[in-house]
Tab-separated table of C-alpha atoms (C1' of nucleotides) in Angstrom:
chain	number	residue	atom	x	y	z
E	897	MET	CA	41.672	15.631	-107.927
E	898	ARG	CA	43.643	15.156	-105.175
E	899	ARG	CA	44.391	11.008	-105.309
E	900	PRO	CA	45.144	10.030	-102.131
E	901	CYS	CA	49.274	9.367	-101.201
E	902	CYS	CA	48.639	5.692	-101.365
E	903	ALA	CA	45.786	2.946	-102.061
E	904	LYS	CA	44.261	1.991	-98.568
E	905	GLU	CA	43.999	-1.893	-99.441
E	906	GLY	CA	45.981	-4.559	-97.892
E	907	LEU	CA	47.318	-2.643	-96.176
E	908	ASN	CA	49.471	-2.434	-92.399
E	909	ARG	CA	48.528	-0.712	-90.158
E	910	GLY	CA	49.297	0.055	-86.068
E	911	ALA	CA	52.443	-0.319	-85.037
E	912	TRP	CA	55.617	-0.702	-87.404
E	913	SER	CA	57.082	-4.737	-86.555
E	914	ALA	CA	60.983	-4.836	-86.692
E	915	GLU	CA	60.992	-6.655	-89.707
E	916	GLU	CA	59.438	-3.953	-91.420
E	917	ASP	CA	62.332	-1.530	-89.574
E	918	GLU	CA	64.965	-3.484	-90.915
E	919	ILE	CA	63.907	-3.469	-94.677
E	920	LEU	CA	62.918	0.412	-94.366
E	921	THR	CA	65.918	0.987	-92.615
E	922	TYR	CA	67.720	-0.773	-95.700
E	923	TYR	CA	65.961	1.033	-98.533
E	924	ILE	CA	66.677	4.442	-97.133
E	925	LYS	CA	70.162	3.800	-96.272
E	926	SER	CA	71.003	2.545	-99.605
E	927	HIS	CA	68.466	4.332	-102.000
E	928	GLY	CA	68.229	8.166	-99.409
E	929	GLU	CA	65.221	9.420	-98.711
E	930	GLY	CA	61.712	10.712	-100.717
E	931	GLN	CA	59.583	10.161	-102.844
E	932	TRP	CA	57.993	8.714	-100.181
E	933	ARG	CA	54.686	7.560	-102.216
E	934	ASP	CA	56.735	4.929	-104.597
E	935	LEU	CA	59.100	3.771	-101.513
E	936	PRO	CA	57.232	1.332	-100.077
E	937	GLN	CA	56.207	-0.171	-103.416
E	938	ARG	CA	60.260	-0.395	-104.022
E	939	ALA	CA	61.489	-1.192	-100.892
E	940	GLY	CA	58.481	-4.631	-100.928
E	941	LEU	CA	56.988	-2.721	-97.877
E	942	LYS	CA	52.858	-2.842	-97.288
E	943	ARG	CA	52.475	0.825	-95.805
E	944	CYS	CA	51.190	3.973	-96.877
E	945	GLY	CA	54.228	6.164	-97.555
E	946	LYS	CA	53.219	8.654	-95.347
E	947	SER	CA	53.407	6.573	-92.772
E	948	CYS	CA	57.016	5.252	-93.792
E	949	ARG	CA	57.764	8.482	-93.945
E	950	LEU	CA	57.203	9.450	-90.849
E	951	ARG	CA	58.644	6.101	-89.416
E	952	TRP	CA	61.925	7.284	-90.573
E	953	VAL	CA	61.819	10.477	-89.067
E	954	ASN	CA	60.230	9.684	-86.570
E	955	TYR	CA	62.311	6.643	-85.230
E	956	LEU	CA	64.616	5.044	-87.727
E	957	ARG	CA	66.806	8.529	-88.898
E	958	PRO	CA	69.973	8.389	-87.201
E	959	TYR	CA	71.123	10.199	-84.195
E	960	ILE	CA	67.392	10.356	-82.662
E	961	LYS	CA	67.120	10.852	-79.183
E	962	ARG	CA	64.565	8.679	-76.939
E	963	GLY	CA	63.434	9.913	-73.686
E	964	ASN	CA	65.518	10.942	-70.904
E	965	ILE	CA	64.504	14.830	-71.768
E	966	CYS	CA	66.553	16.964	-69.653
E	967	GLU	CA	65.837	20.452	-67.668
E	968	GLU	CA	68.005	22.484	-70.085
E	969	GLU	CA	65.885	20.780	-73.380
E	970	GLU	CA	62.831	21.599	-71.120
E	971	GLU	CA	63.194	25.058	-70.422
E	972	LEU	CA	64.303	25.905	-73.852
E	973	ILE	CA	60.979	23.713	-75.317
E	974	LEU	CA	59.165	26.290	-72.958
E	975	ARG	CA	60.597	29.496	-74.110
E	976	MET	CA	60.792	27.860	-77.254
E	977	HIS	CA	56.763	27.383	-77.258
E	978	LYS	CA	55.634	30.585	-75.555
E	979	LEU	CA	57.802	32.345	-78.539
E	980	LEU	CA	56.533	30.362	-81.479
E	981	GLY	CA	53.423	28.464	-79.725
E	982	ASN	CA	52.431	24.829	-81.473
E	983	ARG	CA	55.204	24.573	-83.799
E	984	TRP	CA	56.448	21.814	-82.973
E	985	ALA	CA	58.880	20.914	-86.168
E	986	LEU	CA	60.306	24.902	-85.735
E	987	ILE	CA	60.750	23.653	-82.273
E	988	ALA	CA	62.409	20.299	-82.612
E	989	ALA	CA	64.949	22.295	-84.594
E	990	ARG	CA	66.952	23.159	-82.260
E	991	LEU	CA	66.903	20.830	-80.542
E	992	PRO	CA	69.302	17.832	-81.483
E	993	GLY	CA	68.372	14.520	-82.067
E	994	ARG	CA	64.623	14.803	-81.070
E	995	THR	CA	61.409	14.643	-83.673
E	996	ASP	CA	58.355	17.399	-82.895
E	997	ASN	CA	56.233	13.649	-82.232
E	998	GLU	CA	58.012	13.588	-79.276
E	999	ILE	CA	58.130	17.971	-79.065
E	1000	LYS	CA	54.564	17.816	-78.965
E	1001	ASN	CA	54.000	14.438	-76.863
E	1002	TYR	CA	55.963	16.084	-74.080
E	1003	TRP	CA	54.129	19.452	-74.454
E	1004	ASN	CA	50.726	17.498	-74.391
E	1005	THR	CA	51.880	15.004	-71.315
E	1006	ASN	CA	53.981	17.430	-69.208
E	1007	LEU	CA	54.602	20.337	-70.228
E	1008	ARG	CA	51.077	21.703	-70.860
E	1009	LYS	CA	49.118	20.838	-68.044
E	1010	ARG	CA	52.478	21.949	-65.867
E	1011	VAL	CA	51.723	26.042	-67.590
E	1012	ARG	CA	48.397	25.304	-67.198
E	1013	ASP	CA	48.315	25.087	-63.470
E	1014	ARG	CA	51.048	27.696	-63.113
E	1015	ASP	CA	49.329	30.362	-65.678
E	1016	ARG	CA	45.729	29.188	-63.428
E	1017	GLN	CA	47.207	30.115	-60.790
E	1018	LYS	CA	48.418	33.191	-61.890
E	1019	PHE	CA	45.627	34.299	-62.645
E	1020	GLY	CA	43.175	32.906	-59.469
E	1021	MET	CA	41.150	30.228	-62.090
E	1022	GLN	CA	41.261	26.433	-60.717
E	1023	THR	CA	43.100	24.007	-60.914
E	1024	ASP	CA	41.511	20.332	-63.083
E	1025	ASN	CA	41.359	18.610	-60.639
E	1026	GLU	CA	39.768	20.940	-58.736
E	1027	SER	CA	37.284	21.414	-61.835
E	1028	GLY	CA	37.106	18.025	-62.075
E	1029	GLN	CA	37.929	17.626	-65.292
E	1030	GLY	CA	39.669	14.307	-66.641
E	1031	ARG	CA	42.292	14.184	-69.946
E	1032	LEU	CA	41.822	17.223	-71.873
E	1033	ARG	CA	42.208	16.685	-75.952
E	1034	ILE	CA	39.973	19.930	-77.434
E	1035	ALA	CA	42.162	22.644	-77.490
E	1036	ASN	CA	41.962	25.342	-74.749
E	1037	SER	CA	43.148	28.623	-75.470
E	1038	ILE	CA	43.739	28.965	-71.976
E	1039	VAL	CA	46.526	26.480	-72.755
E	1040	SER	CA	50.074	27.899	-72.137
E	1041	GLY	CA	51.673	29.855	-74.336
E	1042	GLU	CA	47.840	30.938	-75.677
E	1043	ALA	CA	46.519	32.375	-72.751
E	1044	HIS	CA	48.324	35.672	-74.266
E	1045	ARG	CA	46.924	35.827	-77.760
E	1046	VAL	CA	49.998	34.319	-80.326
E	1047	ILE	CA	49.550	36.169	-83.730
E	1048	ARG	CA	50.965	36.010	-86.929
E	1049	THR	CA	53.099	39.093	-88.486
E	1050	LYS	CA	53.715	39.718	-91.950
E	1051	ALA	CA	57.313	40.141	-92.069
E	1052	VAL	CA	59.701	43.155	-94.270
E	1053	ARG	CA	62.099	42.330	-96.748
E	1054	CYS	CA	65.583	41.888	-94.905
E	1055	THR	CA	68.367	41.113	-97.520
E	1056	LYS	CA	71.829	40.950	-95.092
E	1057	VAL	CA	72.183	40.212	-91.418
E	1058	LEU	CA	75.659	40.537	-89.295
E	1059	PHE	CA	76.376	38.992	-86.056
E	1060	GLN	CA	79.377	39.788	-84.237
E	1061	PRO	CA	81.611	36.534	-84.175
E	1062	GLN	CA	83.099	37.623	-80.666
E	1063	PRO	CA	81.581	34.725	-77.815
E	1064	LEU	CA	78.456	36.805	-76.716
E	1065	GLU	CA	77.926	36.413	-72.941
E	1066	LYS	CA	74.908	35.950	-71.550
E	1067	GLU	CA	74.033	39.669	-70.366
E	1068	GLN	CA	74.599	41.043	-73.771
E	1069	SER	CA	71.737	39.029	-75.602
E	1070	HIS	CA	70.313	42.224	-75.572
E	1071	ALA	CA	72.786	44.059	-77.128
E	1072	MET	CA	72.642	41.813	-80.039
E	1073	LEU	CA	69.047	42.859	-81.513
E	1074	SER	CA	71.527	46.156	-81.912
E	1075	ASP	CA	72.676	44.305	-84.771
E	1076	VAL	CA	72.752	46.257	-87.349
E	1077	PRO	CA	69.132	45.667	-88.778
E	1078	LEU	CA	68.684	47.526	-92.295
E	1079	THR	CA	65.765	49.084	-94.336
E	1080	ASP	CA	64.023	47.814	-97.315
E	1081	SER	CA	66.756	50.000	-99.448
E	1082	GLY	CA	69.810	47.792	-97.310
E	1083	ASN	CA	70.456	51.202	-95.260
E	1084	PRO	CA	71.199	50.366	-92.232
E	1085	LEU	CA	68.322	51.331	-89.926
E	1086	SER	CA	68.710	54.965	-87.876
E	1087	SER	CA	69.368	54.396	-83.976
E	1088	SER	CA	65.701	55.301	-83.231
E	1089	HIS	CA	65.076	52.091	-84.286
E	1090	TYR	CA	66.337	50.428	-82.063
E	1091	PRO	CA	64.949	47.742	-79.231
E	1092	ASN	CA	64.513	50.340	-76.295
E	1093	ASP	CA	62.420	52.601	-78.725
E	1094	LYS	CA	59.332	52.308	-78.581
E	1095	ASN	CA	57.269	53.543	-81.193
E	1096	ILE	CA	55.358	51.211	-83.053
E	1097	ASP	CA	57.292	51.953	-86.123
E	1098	PHE	CA	60.157	50.025	-85.079
E	1099	LEU	CA	58.680	46.665	-84.791
E	1100	VAL	CA	57.317	47.630	-88.582
E	1101	ASP	CA	60.647	48.236	-89.642
E	1102	PHE	CA	63.150	46.152	-88.111
E	1103	GLY	CA	60.758	42.991	-88.842
E	1104	ILE	CA	59.343	41.515	-85.376
E	1105	ASP	CA	61.522	38.487	-86.704
E	1106	ASP	CA	64.821	40.524	-86.701
E	1107	LEU	CA	64.127	40.299	-82.537
E	1108	LEU	CA	63.185	36.648	-82.621
E	1109	ALA	CA	66.081	35.285	-84.256
E	1110	PRO	CA	68.747	36.447	-82.432
E	1111	ASP	CA	66.531	35.696	-79.136
E	1112	ILE	CA	66.770	32.163	-80.440
E	1113	ASP	CA	70.280	32.398	-81.155
E	1114	LEU	CA	70.361	32.914	-77.437
E	1115	LEU	CA	68.986	29.833	-76.096
E	1116	MET	CA	70.698	27.897	-78.529
E	1117	SER	CA	74.146	29.641	-77.137
E	1118	SER	CA	73.251	29.355	-73.989
E	1119	TYR	CA	71.645	25.449	-73.925
E	1120	SER	CA	75.129	24.405	-75.661
E	1121	MET	CA	77.279	26.325	-72.934
E	1122	VAL	CA	75.163	24.300	-70.545
E	1123	HIS	CA	75.075	21.281	-72.346
E	1124	ALA	CA	78.888	22.013	-73.712
E	1125	ASP	CA	80.203	21.646	-70.484
E	1126	LYS	CA	78.681	17.998	-69.723
E	1127	GLY	CA	80.358	17.355	-72.548
E	1128	ILE	CA	76.454	16.314	-74.660
E	1129	ILE	CA	76.794	18.221	-77.691
E	1130	ASN	CA	79.066	21.816	-78.573
E	1131	GLU	CA	78.066	21.478	-82.180
E	1132	HIS	CA	75.727	24.799	-81.600
E	1133	LYS	CA	77.976	27.198	-79.749
E	1134	ASP	CA	79.382	28.813	-82.551
E	1135	VAL	CA	76.609	31.743	-83.780
E	1136	THR	CA	77.863	33.665	-85.563
E	1137	HIS	CA	76.345	34.910	-88.265
E	1138	VAL	CA	72.937	35.452	-89.414
E	1139	ASN	CA	72.837	35.853	-93.427
E	1140	PHE	CA	69.689	36.385	-95.918
E	1141	PRO	CA	71.301	36.023	-99.160
E	1142	ALA	CA	69.521	38.055	-101.446
E	1143	GLU	CA	68.639	35.979	-104.411
E	1144	GLU	CA	67.718	32.822	-101.589
E	1145	SER	CA	65.041	35.773	-100.121
E	1146	PRO	CA	62.824	37.271	-102.418
E	1147	CYS	CA	61.172	38.774	-99.062
E	1148	ALA	CA	57.892	40.007	-100.215
E	1149	PRO	CA	55.784	41.289	-97.583
E	1150	MET	CA	54.010	38.808	-97.159
E	1151	GLY	CA	57.050	36.363	-96.391
E	1152	CYS	CA	60.230	36.967	-95.857
E	1153	ALA	CA	62.972	33.729	-95.661
E	1154	ARG	CA	64.690	34.048	-92.945
E	1155	ARG	CA	67.598	31.607	-92.661
E	1156	PHE	CA	70.048	31.937	-89.814
E	1157	VAL	CA	73.140	30.200	-89.339
E	1158	VAL	CA	73.689	28.380	-86.732
E	1159	GLY	CA	78.385	26.050	-85.621
E	1160	GLY	CA	77.224	25.878	-89.784
E	1161	GLU	CA	74.044	24.531	-89.805
E	1162	HIS	CA	71.162	26.626	-91.886
E	1163	PHE	CA	67.770	27.379	-89.617
E	1164	ASP	CA	64.600	28.779	-91.114
E	1165	LEU	CA	62.482	31.071	-88.853
E	1166	ASN	CA	59.126	31.367	-90.055
E	1167	GLY	CA	56.650	31.354	-86.808
E	1168	GLU	CA	54.078	32.965	-85.437
E	1169	ILE	CA	54.664	36.305	-83.450
E	1170	ASP	CA	53.831	36.094	-79.541
E	1171	PHE	CA	53.813	39.296	-78.311
E	1172	ASN	CA	54.025	38.766	-74.372
E	1173	ALA	CA	57.181	36.945	-74.923
E	1174	LEU	CA	58.323	39.761	-77.115
E	1175	SER	CA	57.724	42.057	-74.687
E	1176	SER	CA	59.525	40.141	-72.235
E	1177	LEU	CA	62.601	40.381	-74.476
E	1178	LEU	CA	62.313	43.936	-74.886
E	1179	GLY	CA	61.842	44.087	-71.287
E	1180	GLU	CA	58.671	46.896	-72.098
E	1181	GLY	CA	55.580	45.763	-71.586
E	1182	CYS	CA	53.424	45.578	-73.905
E	1183	ASP	CA	51.050	43.420	-72.370
E	1184	ASP	CA	47.791	46.078	-72.971
E	1185	GLU	CA	48.677	46.051	-76.921
E	1186	ILE	CA	47.885	43.820	-79.582
E	1187	PHE	CA	49.950	45.149	-82.527
E	1188	ALA	CA	48.641	43.993	-85.715
E	1189	TYR	CA	49.680	44.936	-89.271
A	1457	DA	C1'	44.387	-9.944	-57.872
A	1458	DA	C1'	40.547	-7.506	-60.842
A	1459	DC	C1'	38.719	-3.526	-62.301
A	1460	DA	C1'	39.140	1.050	-63.593
A	1461	DT	C1'	41.658	5.677	-64.902
A	1462	DA	C1'	44.812	8.231	-66.513
A	1463	DA	C1'	48.683	8.915	-68.851
A	1464	DG	C1'	52.260	7.920	-72.379
A	1465	DC	C1'	53.044	7.976	-76.747
A	1466	DA	C1'	53.274	6.496	-81.712
A	1467	DA	C1'	50.821	6.291	-85.771
A	1468	DC	C1'	47.345	8.088	-88.417
A	1469	DC	C1'	44.731	12.568	-90.757
A	1470	DG	C1'	43.583	16.385	-93.026
A	1471	DC	C1'	45.145	20.231	-94.642
A	1472	DC	C1'	48.067	23.063	-96.607
A	1473	DG	C1'	52.389	25.416	-99.565
A	1474	DA	C1'	55.546	24.929	-102.254
A	1475	DC	C1'	56.144	23.213	-107.202
A	1476	DA	C1'	56.225	21.720	-111.475
A	1477	DA	C1'	53.543	21.079	-115.777
T	674	DG	C1'	46.147	31.151	-113.942
T	675	DT	C1'	45.045	26.338	-113.041
T	676	DT	C1'	46.121	21.688	-111.388
T	677	DG	C1'	47.521	17.910	-109.582
T	678	DT	C1'	51.709	15.844	-106.643
T	679	DC	C1'	54.701	16.319	-103.080
T	680	DG	C1'	56.446	16.479	-98.509
T	681	DG	C1'	55.360	18.527	-94.636
T	682	DC	C1'	53.332	20.192	-90.229
T	683	DG	C1'	49.969	19.851	-86.572
T	684	DG	C1'	46.085	18.149	-84.661
T	685	DT	C1'	44.436	14.268	-82.819
T	686	DT	C1'	42.990	9.084	-82.344
T	687	DG	C1'	43.823	4.473	-80.127
T	688	DC	C1'	46.598	1.306	-78.364
T	689	DT	C1'	50.232	-0.019	-74.545
T	690	DT	C1'	51.345	0.261	-69.852
T	691	DA	C1'	51.259	2.958	-65.157
T	692	DT	C1'	48.560	3.466	-61.203
T	693	DG	C1'	44.669	3.847	-57.895
T	694	DT	C1'	40.659	1.953	-55.804
DNA sequence: AACATAAGCAACCGCCGACAA
DNA sequence: GTTGTCGGCGGTTGCTTATGT
């Protein structure tokens, strides 16, 4: 039987006071993160451990950016959401200083409605205003990113993928896809497995996630270029290689560790795959076909 | 000015996967 | 293989603020 993360009685709830923030920040800076269950007691906070973690992660942690999501970030969110669905933590991981909660809130309050209206225009449906609906709380399958089906895929073994270290032009993005994927046995795939092959075997053998990682790298690199121009960020400029150490990637068919390195930082890619996004990525129209395996 | 409604967002809840015993 | 714990995630709630009437 799972015990609750903390005793609920006598604990503070709701908004955090400045004093609580100070105590939590001081404690974590001197003792480090982790041990959230016991942290409140040790720090002298009348809060649930989960609440402490959430407060730290979403608000108190250093280098958190708040508000003013710029156009480039917004574009990145839209594209990532199209690729990954509601995987807020994954999306936030690609937006330095942003938290999953902020991205989620931003999507729910700004982007979702906008994209939904766009989709409805596209499919000739009513807008919210036209139908007289108010604030939507329940999940709506027509909501963007979900208007087309999102499929959970099985990953395949992939032990190592290397990218050329030279700087990439945007036009070269799709060329990244052809950077020596490996088969289960570790051998390079034949040219028949490359993206312009419509054969479904391409998806099975190549590994759908392998397609997405480069695309996300592209997103990051293009995003970084824009921001580097503005002097905002530059830490993601050098997308140099993708590496899947065999010992870290047992890569059973159900779960391949999808890890890539951007500017020295490691990212894991675990996500639902949007095949429509994939089709646009590949420049192939597969709207009418759903591949599941 | 007062009230109603909508929007924004911090925080909570419950579930799940990873891990250890 | 089973059970319990922990940390993390996504969905949802509810309070606060903004806007409309």
